[in-house]
Amino acid sequence: MSKALILGTGSCLPQKTLTNAELEQIVDTSDQWITSRTGIKTRRISGEGEENFRLATLAGQRALEMAGLSPLALDMIIVATLSPHKIMPSTACFVQAELGATNAFAYDINAACTGFTYGLDLASKYIQSQPEMKVLVIGSETLSTRVDWKDRNTCVLFGDGAGAAVLGGSEDGRGVLGSKLHSDGRLWNLLHMDGPESQNPELQGSDWEGALIRMNGSDIFKQAVRAMDDVVVELLEQQQLTIEDIDLVIPHQANIRILNKLQQRLNIPDDKLFINVDKYGNTSAASIPIALDEANKQGRVKENDLVLLCTFGAGLTWASLLMRW
Ligand code: ACO
């Protein structure tokens, strides 16, 4: 059966770097606190001309260039984001227009930090049934527009950026081998963000918290470690593999302490775990594709390597996906 193979990757980070020292001027925090609790040293913040869809478009363009494909070759564009350019139309439609990918249909998905992995899974299923398809999957966020810059519990954690992968059919056994996706909406309250205030007088209530990220950090921490551990074990069992068989694990880059705990629980050697949270913070749906592109460009993934993605985010949502590169 055909498999969905990544043909090219790309990413785009805003120009401006915000350091922990600069954050000390914005909220009551310190480089020492942020570094020890999160591992984050810097994050990128969007400026003029760096709206979500522009970052997404550049990441997509770079992935297409690597794949040697014209935008006209695309059949489908998926953008995973929780910070869309507009609520309507989708960021994916802006990307489609910017790229000139007039043969592609396009839409957004929102599974928070898990969005890119859900998107890869979706692309993979399309390609399995229609191997001639070319699909661009992008994770793109401008979280700086949605964090509460007065809330030190959250504003130090997040950053902006975009990453992308172009997929097409493969008949040689390489590509997406399997995935496990989960959600638990009962725990939505641990991490959430309201939309715009209702304009319907009947529905204008006092429970509107503002369109800002709100989080119960310690509960999210525990859920993230447990869920990512479980979903990796579940996928490895399904594939009849062990962690020793995996060449590179690319986890969602939320917090170095979450990654350290995951590493301990799963026994992942240092050289098989990709980490860049120190540079970019948590870029939600963009974190895995940015990391994937960096790993690819650094030569950390070679043809036929087994690459495992695992992620966790608001929803709650969590997932793992295994591919042969
Ligand atoms: N600077 C200084 N002090 C701070 C800051 C800050 N930026 N933020 C919180 N504090 C304070 C708190 O107010 C609290 O003070 P208090 O004891 O006087 O009340 C103290 O530090 C300890 O707070 P805790 O919440 O216990 O700190 P904790 O060790 O749990 O670390 C953190 C907080 C980093 C948010 C942690 O819970 C975490 O990493 N959670 C996961 C969150 C995450 O990654 N979310 C991303 C979205 S989901 C995902 O992507 C997986």
PDB file of C-alpha atoms in Angstrom, residues 4 17 181 254 287 307 316:
ATOM      1  CA  ALA A   4       2.749   9.315   2.668  1.00  0.00           C
ATOM      2  CA  THR A  17      14.260  37.582  19.408  1.00  0.00           C
ATOM      3  CA  LEU A 181      -4.419  10.157  18.171  1.00  0.00           C
ATOM      4  CA  ALA A 254       6.878  22.878  25.482  1.00  0.00           C
ATOM      5  CA  SER A 287       6.897  23.379  17.311  1.00  0.00           C
ATOM      6  CA  VAL A 307      11.429   9.094  13.159  1.00  0.00           C
ATOM      7  CA  LEU A 316      -6.782  18.001  25.725  1.00  0.00           C
TER       8      LEU A 316
END
